[in-house]
Amino acid sequence: MDSYRIMVIDDEKIVGNMAKLSLELDGYMVETFLNAGLALDRLKEQKFDVVVTDLVMTGIDGVEVVRTVDKLYPETKVIIITAFANIDTVLSTLEAEIHDCFPKPVKMRELKESIHRALKKG
Amino acid sequence: MRIEYRIFATSAFNVTLIILVGIFALHTLNVMLTKQRVVEIADDLNTSFLEMRISEKNYLLYNKKSALFDIKNKIDTTMKSIGSVSSDISRAIGEDNLTLLKTHLAKYSDIVEHIRSHERTEELQTALRTEGKNLKDFSETIALMERKQVNNIITNSKRALFLSFCVILYSAVIVSHFLSRKIVMQLRQIERCAIAISKGNFRKIEDVQAKNETESIFNCIYWIKRFWEHIDYIRQPKDEVESVINAINCMSGELSNREEALLQSKKLASMGILTAGVAHELTNPLNNISMIAQTYEEAYDKLSIDDRVKFMRTIGEETERIRRIVRNLLDFSKPKEANLKEADINTVIKKTLTLVQNMLDISNIKTKLNLEEVLPKLLVDDYQMQQVFLNLITNAVQAMSPGEELSISSRLGRNRDSVEIAIMDSGGGICPEIIPHIFDPFFSTKGEGGTGLGLSVSYGIIEKHNGAIRVKSKPGSGTTFTIELPVYNG
């Protein structure tokens, strides 16, 4: 069986690195991006099962990622991790398009459980 | 005294003087008229006597009885007219003279009567002639006297009128000057207040003083009774200027209260933004530390010692990042009181350049200096100004690629009362949509590297120096920051 592919998008380098390390321990294939533009380009070439993205980034931001993925790759699940103070606002705006949303600092275990559920759904 | 009353007093005084002059002139005219009347009477008398003498001569020469008759008539008419104006005549020439005149006339009449009823004798003729002459001389003297008197009166009146005119003119000028000087002083007071306010000087105007202790105490109690305690004590205004000053002081008080309230709410709003901004800014490094720690724990046995050490080091770096953000926040919310001292801005610029020379060399950025040699001294906190220049130069360097040129210039401002310092880079420029936000706290285009506080702190520092900072930028051609600082006028 092919491993599941997970994409992590966050302009903080460390987030991508740690997420990759941790998720690869669980057997996933992880690709990280600092820039949503590059990430979306990659999505055109390769299908991913889950996209984990930050919301506030310079250039293309998380919301655009959510909407693009929802439109073009409906099978790809999107999980948001954000430093944004008001999670409820995020949830209410993007509820339909995302699978889950976590505030920073992220509890890795919860994130991984959410990814697991997302993959089960698919 | 109220300006209103002063003006009224001046006008009243001037009008009174004019009335006085008028009354005096009228009186003089009256006197002259009276005298004139008497002169007329004297002239009439003279004419009568002249006619009598002519008739007398007629009789004496031609022996006409009718002449005597004429004389008699004339005498009677004259007696009658004297009688009718005897009061005027007695006023003019005195009671004694009037009696004398009447006596003479009576004597003359007697003689004529005598001649008419009796024979004309030599003696009687002589007596007639003599008496006639006496009468005429008498009346001529009176007429002369009257004329002289009138002339005197006219001359005196002229002199008196002229003198009184001078006195009145003089006193009118003095009094008007004195009264209007006070008015001008009061108006100048108002003008000074207006100028002070236009300069943005909202302090209370302390020009008013209590006339005496009891008055001020009375006013104090009166106003405290009427107003609540947080409205300030105002004196009962003694003139229009004080009313204006009171009104202005009230307004200043209100403005100052509102300014404070506005400042407070602005601060709170800022704090709101700040707190949100800080929360956001801090969450990223905190999340980094958290994720490193969790991964460290999870993958401990699978990590090389090198990796473990790297993780810990990274945690340390992220902690440092947090410290910087908190530090900047403190700098922003409690701007340090500027320690202003007279300084030459070119010296400050050059000092800052020595601090960043290293960074410039590493980034291979050239510097072009265009500092005007003779600039007036400014009042600056040179440490804070260095911070501002540091911030701007750093931003400029980060916007440019190696080999590009940073340009710094200083010159006298357009109005010669300020100095302009410009820091120009040839980097990518700033989009017009972003420009209005660049001085906002936590606004950053730098992603991980920036806290977004540098320019807003710089803005605050420039404000504290009573200066201004502006930005001009075109995407693709670079950005220029211009700082304008007021000249120190000793």
Coordinates of N, CA and C in Angstrom, one line a residue, chain A residues 10-15 18-19 21-22 25-26 54 56 58 81-85 103-109 111-112, chain B residues 279-280 283-296 298-299 302-303 311 314 318 321 444-448:
Chain A
D10 N 3.7 26.0 6.1 CA 3.8 27.0 7.2 C 5.0 27.9 6.9
D11 N 4.9 29.2 7.1 CA 6.1 30.0 6.8 C 7.2 29.9 7.9
E12 N 6.8 29.2 9.0 CA 7.9 28.9 10.0 C 8.5 27.6 9.7
K13 N 9.8 27.6 9.4 CA 10.6 26.5 9.0 C 10.4 25.3 10.0
I14 N 10.5 25.6 11.3 CA 10.6 24.6 12.3 C 9.3 23.8 12.3
V15 N 8.1 24.4 12.0 CA 6.9 23.7 12.0 C 6.9 22.6 11.0
M18 N 9.6 19.8 12.2 CA 9.1 18.9 13.3 C 8.0 18.1 12.8
A19 N 7.0 18.7 12.1 CA 5.8 17.9 11.6 C 6.3 16.7 10.8
L21 N 9.3 15.3 10.7 CA 9.9 14.3 11.5 C 8.9 13.4 12.2
S22 N 8.0 14.0 12.9 CA 7.0 13.3 13.7 C 6.1 12.4 12.8
L25 N 7.7 9.3 11.3 CA 7.8 8.2 12.3 C 6.5 7.3 12.2
D26 N 5.4 8.0 11.9 CA 4.2 7.2 11.8 C 4.0 6.5 10.4
D54 N -1.0 26.6 7.7 CA -1.2 27.8 8.6 C -2.2 28.7 7.9
V56 N -2.2 32.5 8.4 CA -1.6 33.8 8.1 C -0.3 33.6 7.5
T58 N 2.5 35.4 4.3 CA 2.6 36.5 3.3 C 2.4 35.9 2.0
I81 N -3.8 24.8 11.1 CA -3.1 25.1 12.4 C -2.8 26.6 12.3
T82 N -3.3 27.3 13.4 CA -3.1 28.8 13.3 C -2.8 29.5 14.6
A83 N -2.1 30.5 14.5 CA -1.8 31.4 15.7 C -2.9 32.4 15.9
F84 N -3.8 32.4 15.0 CA -5.0 33.3 15.0 C -5.7 33.1 16.3
A85 N -6.0 34.3 16.9 CA -6.7 34.2 18.3 C -8.0 33.6 18.3
P103 N -5.4 25.4 17.2 CA -4.7 26.6 17.6 C -3.2 26.3 17.8
K104 N -2.4 27.3 17.6 CA -1.0 27.1 18.0 C -0.9 27.6 19.5
P105 N 0.0 27.0 20.3 CA 0.9 25.9 20.0 C 0.1 24.6 19.8
V106 N 0.6 23.8 18.8 CA -0.2 22.6 18.4 C 0.2 21.5 19.3
K107 N -0.8 20.7 19.7 CA -0.5 19.4 20.4 C -0.4 18.4 19.3
M108 N 0.8 17.9 19.2 CA 1.1 17.0 18.0 C 0.2 15.8 18.1
R109 N 0.0 15.3 19.3 CA -0.8 14.0 19.4 C -2.2 14.3 18.8
L111 N -3.1 16.5 16.6 CA -3.0 16.7 15.2 C -3.0 15.4 14.5
K112 N -2.1 14.5 15.1 CA -2.0 13.2 14.4 C -3.3 12.4 14.5
Chain B
A279 N 0.1 38.7 21.0 CA -0.4 37.3 21.1 C 0.0 36.5 19.8
H280 N -0.3 37.2 18.7 CA 0.0 36.5 17.4 C 1.5 36.3 17.2
T283 N 2.9 33.6 19.5 CA 2.5 32.2 19.4 C 3.4 31.5 18.4
N284 N 3.9 32.1 17.4 CA 4.8 31.4 16.5 C 6.0 30.8 17.2
P285 N 6.8 31.6 17.8 CA 8.0 31.0 18.5 C 7.6 30.0 19.6
L286 N 6.5 30.3 20.3 CA 6.1 29.4 21.3 C 5.7 28.1 20.7
N287 N 5.0 28.1 19.5 CA 4.6 26.9 18.9 C 5.9 26.1 18.4
N288 N 6.8 26.9 17.9 CA 8.1 26.3 17.5 C 8.7 25.5 18.7
I289 N 8.8 26.2 19.8 CA 9.4 25.5 21.0 C 8.6 24.3 21.3
S290 N 7.3 24.5 21.3 CA 6.4 23.4 21.7 C 6.6 22.2 20.8
M291 N 6.6 22.4 19.5 CA 6.8 21.3 18.5 C 8.1 20.7 18.6
I292 N 9.1 21.5 18.8 CA 10.5 20.8 19.0 C 10.5 19.9 20.2
A293 N 9.9 20.5 21.3 CA 9.9 19.7 22.5 C 9.1 18.4 22.4
Q294 N 8.0 18.5 21.7 CA 7.1 17.3 21.6 C 7.8 16.3 20.7
T295 N 8.4 16.8 19.6 CA 9.1 15.8 18.7 C 10.3 15.2 19.4
Y296 N 11.0 16.1 20.1 CA 12.2 15.6 20.9 C 11.8 14.4 21.8
E298 N 9.1 12.6 21.5 CA 8.6 11.4 20.8 C 9.7 10.6 20.1
A299 N 10.6 11.4 19.5 CA 11.6 10.7 18.7 C 13.0 10.7 19.3
K302 N 15.4 8.0 18.4 CA 15.8 7.9 17.0 C 16.6 9.1 16.6
L303 N 16.8 10.1 17.5 CA 17.6 11.2 17.1 C 19.1 11.1 17.4
F311 N 18.3 20.6 18.3 CA 16.9 20.9 18.8 C 17.0 21.9 19.9
T314 N 18.0 25.3 18.9 CA 16.9 26.0 18.3 C 15.9 26.6 19.3
E318 N 14.6 30.4 19.7 CA 13.2 30.8 19.7 C 12.9 31.6 20.9
R321 N 14.0 35.0 20.4 CA 13.0 35.7 19.6 C 11.9 36.2 20.4
S444 N 4.1 43.9 9.3 CA 5.4 43.5 8.8 C 5.3 42.8 7.5
T445 N 6.2 43.0 6.6 CA 6.2 42.2 5.4 C 7.3 41.2 5.4
K446 N 7.9 41.0 6.5 CA 9.1 40.2 6.5 C 8.9 38.8 7.0
G447 N 7.7 38.4 7.3 CA 7.5 37.0 7.7 C 8.1 36.7 9.0
E448 N 9.0 35.7 9.0 CA 9.6 35.2 10.2 C 10.5 36.2 10.8

